[in-house]
PDB file of C-alpha atoms in Angstrom:
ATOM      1  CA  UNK A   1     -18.557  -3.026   7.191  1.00  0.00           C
ATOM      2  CA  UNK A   2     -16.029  -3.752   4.865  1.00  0.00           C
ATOM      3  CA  UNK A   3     -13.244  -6.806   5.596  1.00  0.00           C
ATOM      4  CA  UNK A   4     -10.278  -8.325   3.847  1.00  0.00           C
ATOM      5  CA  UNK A   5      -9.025 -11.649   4.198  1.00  0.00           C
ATOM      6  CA  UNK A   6      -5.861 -12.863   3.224  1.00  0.00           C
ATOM      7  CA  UNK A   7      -4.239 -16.307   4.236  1.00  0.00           C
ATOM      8  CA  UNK A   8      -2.194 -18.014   5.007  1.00  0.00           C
ATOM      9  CA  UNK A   9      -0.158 -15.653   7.174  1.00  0.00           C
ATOM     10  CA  UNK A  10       2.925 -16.821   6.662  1.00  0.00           C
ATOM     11  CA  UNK A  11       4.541 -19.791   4.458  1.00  0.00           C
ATOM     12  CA  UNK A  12       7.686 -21.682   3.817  1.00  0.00           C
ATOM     13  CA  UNK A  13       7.934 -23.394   0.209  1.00  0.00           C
ATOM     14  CA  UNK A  14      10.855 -24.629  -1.461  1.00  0.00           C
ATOM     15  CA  UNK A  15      12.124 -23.757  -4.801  1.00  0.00           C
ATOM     16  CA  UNK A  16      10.106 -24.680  -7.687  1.00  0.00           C
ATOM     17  CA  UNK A  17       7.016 -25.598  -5.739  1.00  0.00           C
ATOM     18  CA  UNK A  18       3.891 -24.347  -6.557  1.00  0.00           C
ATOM     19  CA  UNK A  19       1.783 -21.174  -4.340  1.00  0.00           C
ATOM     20  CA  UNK A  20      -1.367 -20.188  -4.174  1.00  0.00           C
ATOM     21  CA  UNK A  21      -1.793 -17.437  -1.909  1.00  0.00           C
ATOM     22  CA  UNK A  22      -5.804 -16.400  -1.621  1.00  0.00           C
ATOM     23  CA  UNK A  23      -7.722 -13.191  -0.671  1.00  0.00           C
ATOM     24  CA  UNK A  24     -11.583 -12.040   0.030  1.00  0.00           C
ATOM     25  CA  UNK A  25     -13.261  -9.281   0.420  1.00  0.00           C
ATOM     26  CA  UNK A  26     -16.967  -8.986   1.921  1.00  0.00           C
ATOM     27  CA  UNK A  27     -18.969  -6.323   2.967  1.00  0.00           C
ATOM     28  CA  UNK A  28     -18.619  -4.803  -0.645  1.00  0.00           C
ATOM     29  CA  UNK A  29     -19.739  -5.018  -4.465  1.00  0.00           C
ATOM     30  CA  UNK A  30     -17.525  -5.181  -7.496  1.00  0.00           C
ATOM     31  CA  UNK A  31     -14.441  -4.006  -5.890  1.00  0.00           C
ATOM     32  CA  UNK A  32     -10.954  -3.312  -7.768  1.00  0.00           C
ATOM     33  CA  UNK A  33      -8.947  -5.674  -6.486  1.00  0.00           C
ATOM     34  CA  UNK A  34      -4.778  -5.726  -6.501  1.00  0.00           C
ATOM     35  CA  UNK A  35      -1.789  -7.862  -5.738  1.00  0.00           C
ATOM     36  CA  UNK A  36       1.763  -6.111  -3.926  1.00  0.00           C
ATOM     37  CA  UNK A  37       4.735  -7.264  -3.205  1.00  0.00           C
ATOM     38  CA  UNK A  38       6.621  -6.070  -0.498  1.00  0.00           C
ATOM     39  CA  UNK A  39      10.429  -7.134  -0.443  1.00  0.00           C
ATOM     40  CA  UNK A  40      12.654  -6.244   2.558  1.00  0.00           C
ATOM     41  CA  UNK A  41      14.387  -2.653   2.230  1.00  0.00           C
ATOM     42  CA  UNK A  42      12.147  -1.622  -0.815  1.00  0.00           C
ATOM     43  CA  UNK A  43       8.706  -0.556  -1.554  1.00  0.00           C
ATOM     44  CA  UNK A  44       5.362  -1.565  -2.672  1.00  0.00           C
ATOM     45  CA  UNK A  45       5.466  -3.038  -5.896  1.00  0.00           C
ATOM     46  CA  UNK A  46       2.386  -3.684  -8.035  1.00  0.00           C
ATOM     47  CA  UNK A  47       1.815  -7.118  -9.566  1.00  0.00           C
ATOM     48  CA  UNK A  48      -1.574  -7.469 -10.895  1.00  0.00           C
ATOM     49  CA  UNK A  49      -4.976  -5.409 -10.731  1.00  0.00           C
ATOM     50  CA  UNK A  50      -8.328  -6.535 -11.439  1.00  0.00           C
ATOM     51  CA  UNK A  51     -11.341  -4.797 -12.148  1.00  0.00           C
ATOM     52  CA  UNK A  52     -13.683  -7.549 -12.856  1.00  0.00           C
ATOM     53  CA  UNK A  53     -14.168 -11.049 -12.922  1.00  0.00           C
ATOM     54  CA  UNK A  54     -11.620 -12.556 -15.132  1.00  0.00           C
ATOM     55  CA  UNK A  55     -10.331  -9.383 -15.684  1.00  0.00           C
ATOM     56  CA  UNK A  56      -6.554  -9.296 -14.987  1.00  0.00           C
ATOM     57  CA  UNK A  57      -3.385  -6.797 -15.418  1.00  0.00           C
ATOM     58  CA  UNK A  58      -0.396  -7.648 -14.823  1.00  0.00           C
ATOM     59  CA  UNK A  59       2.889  -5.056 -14.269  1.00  0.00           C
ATOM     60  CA  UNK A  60       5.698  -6.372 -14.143  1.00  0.00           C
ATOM     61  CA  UNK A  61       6.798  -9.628 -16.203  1.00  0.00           C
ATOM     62  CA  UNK A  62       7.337 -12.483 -13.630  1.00  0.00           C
ATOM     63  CA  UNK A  63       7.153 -15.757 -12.319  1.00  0.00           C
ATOM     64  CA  UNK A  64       3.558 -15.149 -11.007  1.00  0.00           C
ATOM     65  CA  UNK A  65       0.089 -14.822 -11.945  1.00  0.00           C
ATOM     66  CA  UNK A  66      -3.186 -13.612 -10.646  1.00  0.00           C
ATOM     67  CA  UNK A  67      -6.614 -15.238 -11.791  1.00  0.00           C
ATOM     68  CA  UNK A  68     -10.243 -13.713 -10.089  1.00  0.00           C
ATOM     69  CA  UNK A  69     -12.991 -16.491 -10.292  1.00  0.00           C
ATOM     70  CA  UNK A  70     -15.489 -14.356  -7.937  1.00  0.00           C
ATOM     71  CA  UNK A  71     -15.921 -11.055  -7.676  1.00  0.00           C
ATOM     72  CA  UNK A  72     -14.812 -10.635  -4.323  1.00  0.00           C
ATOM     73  CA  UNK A  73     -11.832 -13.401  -4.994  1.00  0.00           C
ATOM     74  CA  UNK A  74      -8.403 -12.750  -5.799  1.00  0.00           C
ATOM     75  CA  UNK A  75      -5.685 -15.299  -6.199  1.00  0.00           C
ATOM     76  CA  UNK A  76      -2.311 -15.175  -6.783  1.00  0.00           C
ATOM     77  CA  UNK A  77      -0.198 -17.984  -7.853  1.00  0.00           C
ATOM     78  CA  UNK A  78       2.710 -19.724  -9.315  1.00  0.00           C
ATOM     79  CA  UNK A  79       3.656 -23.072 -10.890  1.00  0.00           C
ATOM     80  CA  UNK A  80       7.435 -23.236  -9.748  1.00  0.00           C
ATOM     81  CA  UNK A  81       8.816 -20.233  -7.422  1.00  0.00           C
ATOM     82  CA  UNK A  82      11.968 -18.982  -7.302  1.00  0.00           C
ATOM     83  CA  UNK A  83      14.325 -17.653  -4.644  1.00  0.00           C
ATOM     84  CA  UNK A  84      13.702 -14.242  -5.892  1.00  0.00           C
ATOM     85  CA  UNK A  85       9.501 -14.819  -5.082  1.00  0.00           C
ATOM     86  CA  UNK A  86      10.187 -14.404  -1.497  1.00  0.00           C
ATOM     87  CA  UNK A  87       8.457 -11.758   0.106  1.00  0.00           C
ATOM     88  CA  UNK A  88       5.834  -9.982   2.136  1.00  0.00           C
ATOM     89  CA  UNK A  89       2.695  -9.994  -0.438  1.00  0.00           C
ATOM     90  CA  UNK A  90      -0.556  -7.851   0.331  1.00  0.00           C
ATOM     91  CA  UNK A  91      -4.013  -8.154  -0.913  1.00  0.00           C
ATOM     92  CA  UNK A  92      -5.999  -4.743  -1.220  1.00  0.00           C
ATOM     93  CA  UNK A  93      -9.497  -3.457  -2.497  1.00  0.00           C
ATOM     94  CA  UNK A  94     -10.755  -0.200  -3.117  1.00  0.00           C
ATOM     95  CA  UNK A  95     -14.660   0.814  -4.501  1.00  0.00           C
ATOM     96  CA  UNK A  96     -14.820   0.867  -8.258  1.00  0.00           C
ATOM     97  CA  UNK A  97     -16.335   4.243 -10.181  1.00  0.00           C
ATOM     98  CA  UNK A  98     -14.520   6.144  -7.180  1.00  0.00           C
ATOM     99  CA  UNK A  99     -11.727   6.837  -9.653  1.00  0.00           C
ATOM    100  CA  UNK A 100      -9.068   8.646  -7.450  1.00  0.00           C
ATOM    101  CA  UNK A 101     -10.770   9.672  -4.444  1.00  0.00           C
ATOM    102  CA  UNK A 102     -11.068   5.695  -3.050  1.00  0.00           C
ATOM    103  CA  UNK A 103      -8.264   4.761  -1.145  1.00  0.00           C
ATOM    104  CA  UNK A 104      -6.918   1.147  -0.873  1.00  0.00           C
ATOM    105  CA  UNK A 105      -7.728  -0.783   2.103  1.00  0.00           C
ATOM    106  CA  UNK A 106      -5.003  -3.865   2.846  1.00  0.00           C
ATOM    107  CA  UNK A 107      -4.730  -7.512   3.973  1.00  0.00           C
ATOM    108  CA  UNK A 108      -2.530  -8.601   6.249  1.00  0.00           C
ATOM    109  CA  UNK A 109      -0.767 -10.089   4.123  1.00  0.00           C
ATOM    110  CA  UNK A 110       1.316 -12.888   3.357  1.00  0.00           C
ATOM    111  CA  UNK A 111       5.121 -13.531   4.576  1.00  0.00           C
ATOM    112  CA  UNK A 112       6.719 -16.137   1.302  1.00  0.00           C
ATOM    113  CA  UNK A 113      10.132 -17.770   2.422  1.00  0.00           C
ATOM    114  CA  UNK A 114      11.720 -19.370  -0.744  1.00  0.00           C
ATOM    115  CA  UNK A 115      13.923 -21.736   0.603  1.00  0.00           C
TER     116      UNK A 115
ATOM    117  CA  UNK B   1       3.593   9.263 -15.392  1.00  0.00           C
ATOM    118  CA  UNK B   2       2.920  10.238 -11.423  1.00  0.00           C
ATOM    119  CA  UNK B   3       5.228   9.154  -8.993  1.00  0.00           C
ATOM    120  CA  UNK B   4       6.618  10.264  -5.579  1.00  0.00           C
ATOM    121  CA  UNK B   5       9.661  10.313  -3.667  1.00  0.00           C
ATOM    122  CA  UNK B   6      10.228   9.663   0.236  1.00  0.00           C
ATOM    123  CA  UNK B   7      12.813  11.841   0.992  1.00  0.00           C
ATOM    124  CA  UNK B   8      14.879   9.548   3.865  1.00  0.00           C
ATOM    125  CA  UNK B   9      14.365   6.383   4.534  1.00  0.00           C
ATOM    126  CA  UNK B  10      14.875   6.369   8.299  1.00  0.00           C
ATOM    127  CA  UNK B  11      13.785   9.052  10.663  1.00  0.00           C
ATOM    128  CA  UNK B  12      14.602   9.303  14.686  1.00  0.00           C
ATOM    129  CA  UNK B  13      12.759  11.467  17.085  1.00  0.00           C
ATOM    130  CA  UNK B  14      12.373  11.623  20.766  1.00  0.00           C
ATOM    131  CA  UNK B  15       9.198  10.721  22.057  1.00  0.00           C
ATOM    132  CA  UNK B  16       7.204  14.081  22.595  1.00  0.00           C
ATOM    133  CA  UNK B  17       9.195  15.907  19.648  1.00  0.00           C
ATOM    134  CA  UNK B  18       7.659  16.805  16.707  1.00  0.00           C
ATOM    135  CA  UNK B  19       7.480  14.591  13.485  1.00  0.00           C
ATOM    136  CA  UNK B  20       8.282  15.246  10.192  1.00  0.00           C
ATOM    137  CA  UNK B  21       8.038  12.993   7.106  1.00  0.00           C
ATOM    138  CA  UNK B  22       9.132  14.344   3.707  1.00  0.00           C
ATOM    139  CA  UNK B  23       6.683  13.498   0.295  1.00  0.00           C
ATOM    140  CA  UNK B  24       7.402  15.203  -2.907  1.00  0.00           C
ATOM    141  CA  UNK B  25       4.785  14.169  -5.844  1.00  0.00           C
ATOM    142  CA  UNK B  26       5.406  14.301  -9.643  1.00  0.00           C
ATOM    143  CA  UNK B  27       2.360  14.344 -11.562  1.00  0.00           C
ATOM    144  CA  UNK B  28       0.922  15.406 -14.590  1.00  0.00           C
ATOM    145  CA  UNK B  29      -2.659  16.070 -13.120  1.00  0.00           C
ATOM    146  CA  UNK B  30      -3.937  17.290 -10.050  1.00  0.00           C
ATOM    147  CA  UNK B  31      -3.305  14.212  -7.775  1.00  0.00           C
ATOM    148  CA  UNK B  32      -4.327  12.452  -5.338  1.00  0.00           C
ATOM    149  CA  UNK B  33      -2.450  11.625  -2.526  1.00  0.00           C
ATOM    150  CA  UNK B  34      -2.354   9.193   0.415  1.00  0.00           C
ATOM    151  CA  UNK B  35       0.074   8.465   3.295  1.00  0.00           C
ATOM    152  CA  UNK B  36      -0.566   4.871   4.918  1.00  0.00           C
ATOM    153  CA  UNK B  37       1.330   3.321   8.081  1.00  0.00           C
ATOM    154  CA  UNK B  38       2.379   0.324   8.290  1.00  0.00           C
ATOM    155  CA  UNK B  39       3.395  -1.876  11.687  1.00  0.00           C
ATOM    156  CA  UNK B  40       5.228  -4.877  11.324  1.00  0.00           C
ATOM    157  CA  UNK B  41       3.915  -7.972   9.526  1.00  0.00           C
ATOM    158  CA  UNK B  42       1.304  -6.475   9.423  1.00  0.00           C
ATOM    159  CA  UNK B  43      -0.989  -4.475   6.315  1.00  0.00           C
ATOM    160  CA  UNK B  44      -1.000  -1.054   5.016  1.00  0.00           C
ATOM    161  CA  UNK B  45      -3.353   0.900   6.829  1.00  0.00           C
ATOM    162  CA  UNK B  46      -4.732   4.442   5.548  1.00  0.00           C
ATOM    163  CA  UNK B  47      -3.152   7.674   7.665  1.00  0.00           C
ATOM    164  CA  UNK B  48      -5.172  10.440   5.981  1.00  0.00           C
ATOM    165  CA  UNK B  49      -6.066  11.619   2.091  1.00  0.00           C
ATOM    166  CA  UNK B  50      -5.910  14.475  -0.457  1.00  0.00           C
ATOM    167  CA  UNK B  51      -8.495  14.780  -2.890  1.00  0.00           C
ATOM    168  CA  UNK B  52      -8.533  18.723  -3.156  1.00  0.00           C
ATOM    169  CA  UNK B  53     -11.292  19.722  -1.178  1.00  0.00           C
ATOM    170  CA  UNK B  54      -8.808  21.331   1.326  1.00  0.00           C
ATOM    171  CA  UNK B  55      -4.774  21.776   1.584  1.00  0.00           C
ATOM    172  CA  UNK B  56      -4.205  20.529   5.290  1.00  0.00           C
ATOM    173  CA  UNK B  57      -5.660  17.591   5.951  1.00  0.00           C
ATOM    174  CA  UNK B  58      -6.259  15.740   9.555  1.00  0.00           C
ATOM    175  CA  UNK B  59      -5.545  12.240   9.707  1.00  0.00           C
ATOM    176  CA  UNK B  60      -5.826   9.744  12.680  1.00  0.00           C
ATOM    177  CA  UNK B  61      -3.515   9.263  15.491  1.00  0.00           C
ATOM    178  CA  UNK B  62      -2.728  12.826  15.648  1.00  0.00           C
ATOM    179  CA  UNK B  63      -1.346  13.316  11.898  1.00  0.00           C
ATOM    180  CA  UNK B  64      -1.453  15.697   9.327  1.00  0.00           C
ATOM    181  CA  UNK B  65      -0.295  16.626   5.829  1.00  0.00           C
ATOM    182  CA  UNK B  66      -0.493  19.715   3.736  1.00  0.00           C
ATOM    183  CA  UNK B  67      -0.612  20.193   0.483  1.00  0.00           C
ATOM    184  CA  UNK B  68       1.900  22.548  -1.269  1.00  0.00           C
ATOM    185  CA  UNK B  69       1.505  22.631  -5.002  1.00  0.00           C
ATOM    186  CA  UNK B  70       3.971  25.143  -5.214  1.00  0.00           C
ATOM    187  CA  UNK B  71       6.605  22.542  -3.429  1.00  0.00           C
ATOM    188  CA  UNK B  72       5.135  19.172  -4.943  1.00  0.00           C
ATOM    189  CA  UNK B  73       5.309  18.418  -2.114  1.00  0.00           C
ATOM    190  CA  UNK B  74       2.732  16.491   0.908  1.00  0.00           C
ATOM    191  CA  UNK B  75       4.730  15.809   4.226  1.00  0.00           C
ATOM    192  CA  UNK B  76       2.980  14.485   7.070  1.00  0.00           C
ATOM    193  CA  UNK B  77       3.853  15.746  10.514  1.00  0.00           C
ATOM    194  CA  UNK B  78       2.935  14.792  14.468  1.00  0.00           C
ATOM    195  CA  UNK B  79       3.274  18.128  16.788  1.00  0.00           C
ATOM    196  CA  UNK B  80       4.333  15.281  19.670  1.00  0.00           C
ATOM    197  CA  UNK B  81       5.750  11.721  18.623  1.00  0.00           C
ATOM    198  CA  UNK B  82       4.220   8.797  20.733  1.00  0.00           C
ATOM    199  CA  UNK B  83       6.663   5.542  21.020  1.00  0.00           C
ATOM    200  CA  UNK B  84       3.277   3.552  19.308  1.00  0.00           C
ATOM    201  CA  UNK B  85       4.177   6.136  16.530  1.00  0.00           C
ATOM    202  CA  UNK B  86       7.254   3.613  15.301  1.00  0.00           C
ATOM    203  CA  UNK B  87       6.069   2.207  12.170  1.00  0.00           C
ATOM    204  CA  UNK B  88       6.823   2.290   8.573  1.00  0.00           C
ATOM    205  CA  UNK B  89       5.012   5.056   6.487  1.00  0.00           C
ATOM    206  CA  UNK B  90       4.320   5.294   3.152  1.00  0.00           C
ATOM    207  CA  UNK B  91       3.474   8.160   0.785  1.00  0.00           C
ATOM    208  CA  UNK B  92       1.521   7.293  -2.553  1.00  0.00           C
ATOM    209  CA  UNK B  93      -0.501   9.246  -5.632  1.00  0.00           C
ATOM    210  CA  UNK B  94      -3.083   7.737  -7.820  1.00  0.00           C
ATOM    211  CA  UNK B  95      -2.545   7.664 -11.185  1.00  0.00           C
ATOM    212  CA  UNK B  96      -4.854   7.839 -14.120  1.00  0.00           C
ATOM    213  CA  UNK B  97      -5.940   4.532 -14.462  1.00  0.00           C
ATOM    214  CA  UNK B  98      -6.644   4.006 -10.803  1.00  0.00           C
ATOM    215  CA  UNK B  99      -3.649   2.271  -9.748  1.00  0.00           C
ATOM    216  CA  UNK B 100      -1.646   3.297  -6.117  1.00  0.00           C
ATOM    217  CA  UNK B 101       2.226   4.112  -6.760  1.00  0.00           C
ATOM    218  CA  UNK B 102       3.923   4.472  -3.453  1.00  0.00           C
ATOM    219  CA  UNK B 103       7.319   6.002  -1.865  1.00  0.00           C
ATOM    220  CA  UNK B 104       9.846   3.611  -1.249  1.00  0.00           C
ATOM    221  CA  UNK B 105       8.385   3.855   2.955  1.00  0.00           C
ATOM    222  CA  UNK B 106      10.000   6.204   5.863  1.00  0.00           C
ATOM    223  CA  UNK B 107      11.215   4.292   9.051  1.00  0.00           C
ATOM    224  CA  UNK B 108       9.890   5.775  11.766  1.00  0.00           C
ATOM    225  CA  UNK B 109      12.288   5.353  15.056  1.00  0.00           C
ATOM    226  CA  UNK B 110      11.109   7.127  18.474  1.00  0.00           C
ATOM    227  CA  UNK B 111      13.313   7.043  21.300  1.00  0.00           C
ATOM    228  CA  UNK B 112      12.483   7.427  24.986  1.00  0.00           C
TER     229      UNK B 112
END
């Protein structure tokens, strides 16, 4: 069966540190792969989507970025965060050449304190 | 562009009443649509689905949505609310290029 590993759980950086948050899927083959951000008292936003190896979009402009070395890697970083980077960010996968019928199955995600 | 609104973002029931969350969908297409739950810190995790092969659909834990095209509309509902029930839920509709949009998330309270 299919898994999804995000880590770490939950992290404390200060401003203008850097973050690398990291996520893996197994049990699956060419996956679409996607970055949310969750921030308290709001929705799911969408940062970044990949449907390939080195294959990245991003939607929103920002202080992040999103890079896939492997096919079943995802990572999401930053060179210097901001306050404003704080927030609950989830990992998620769904099969490729499903089109609309795949839903997205979710990490655990990640709890980012900008202090 | 598809989108979808959450029509209030807190709900309270009594345990054993019934449940109602509100969707409405905007889309250009016939769409797909998805409500997940989420329990805190944790993930998003899937409730049930509409891909058109039927209007009501069953999910787990006891939920179901139907589809109303004439409404736009996909609210999930629980004949009988458990107190595991309380969770965050989430409405969303695939767009065209493949991408989730979600509802700004229903509270779910449930009271003794």
């Amino acid at each position: 069966s299919q898994t999804i590993h995000q880590w770490p759980a939950t992290l404390v950086q200060p401003v203008g540190s850097p973050l690398s948050l990291e996520c893996t899927v197994e049990g699956t083959s060419n996956p679409n792969l996607y970055w949310y951000r969750q921030a308290a008292g709001r929705g799911l936003q969408l940062l970044f989507y990949s449907v390939g190896i080195g294959q990245i979009s991003s939607e929103v402009p920002q202080n992040l970025s999103a890079s896939r070395p492997q096919d079943r890697q995802f990572i999401l970083s930053s060179k210097k965060l901001l306050l404003s980077d704080s927030g609950f960010y989830l990992c998620a996968w769904s099969v490729r050449g499903a089109a609309s019928v795949s839903p997205l199955h979710f990490g655990n995600g990640t709890r980012l304190t900008v202090t | 562009a598809q989108s979808v609104t959450q029509l209030g973002s807190h709900v309270s029931v009594s345990e054993g009443a019934l449940v109602l969350l509100r969707c409405n969908y905007s889309s250009s297409v016939p769409p797909y649509l998805f409500w997940y739950v989420q329990y805190p810190n944790q993930g998003l995790q899937l409730l049930l689905k509409y891909t058109s092969a039927a209007t009501l659909v069953k999910g787990i834990n006891g939920f179901e949505a139907e589809f109303k095209k004439s409404e736009t509309s996909f609210h999930l509902t629980k004949p009988s609310a458990h107190m595991s029930d309380a969770a965050e839920y989430f409405c969303a509709v695939r767009d065209h290029t493949d991408k989730l949009i979600f509802g700004t998330g229903t509270r779910l309270q449930v009271f003794p």
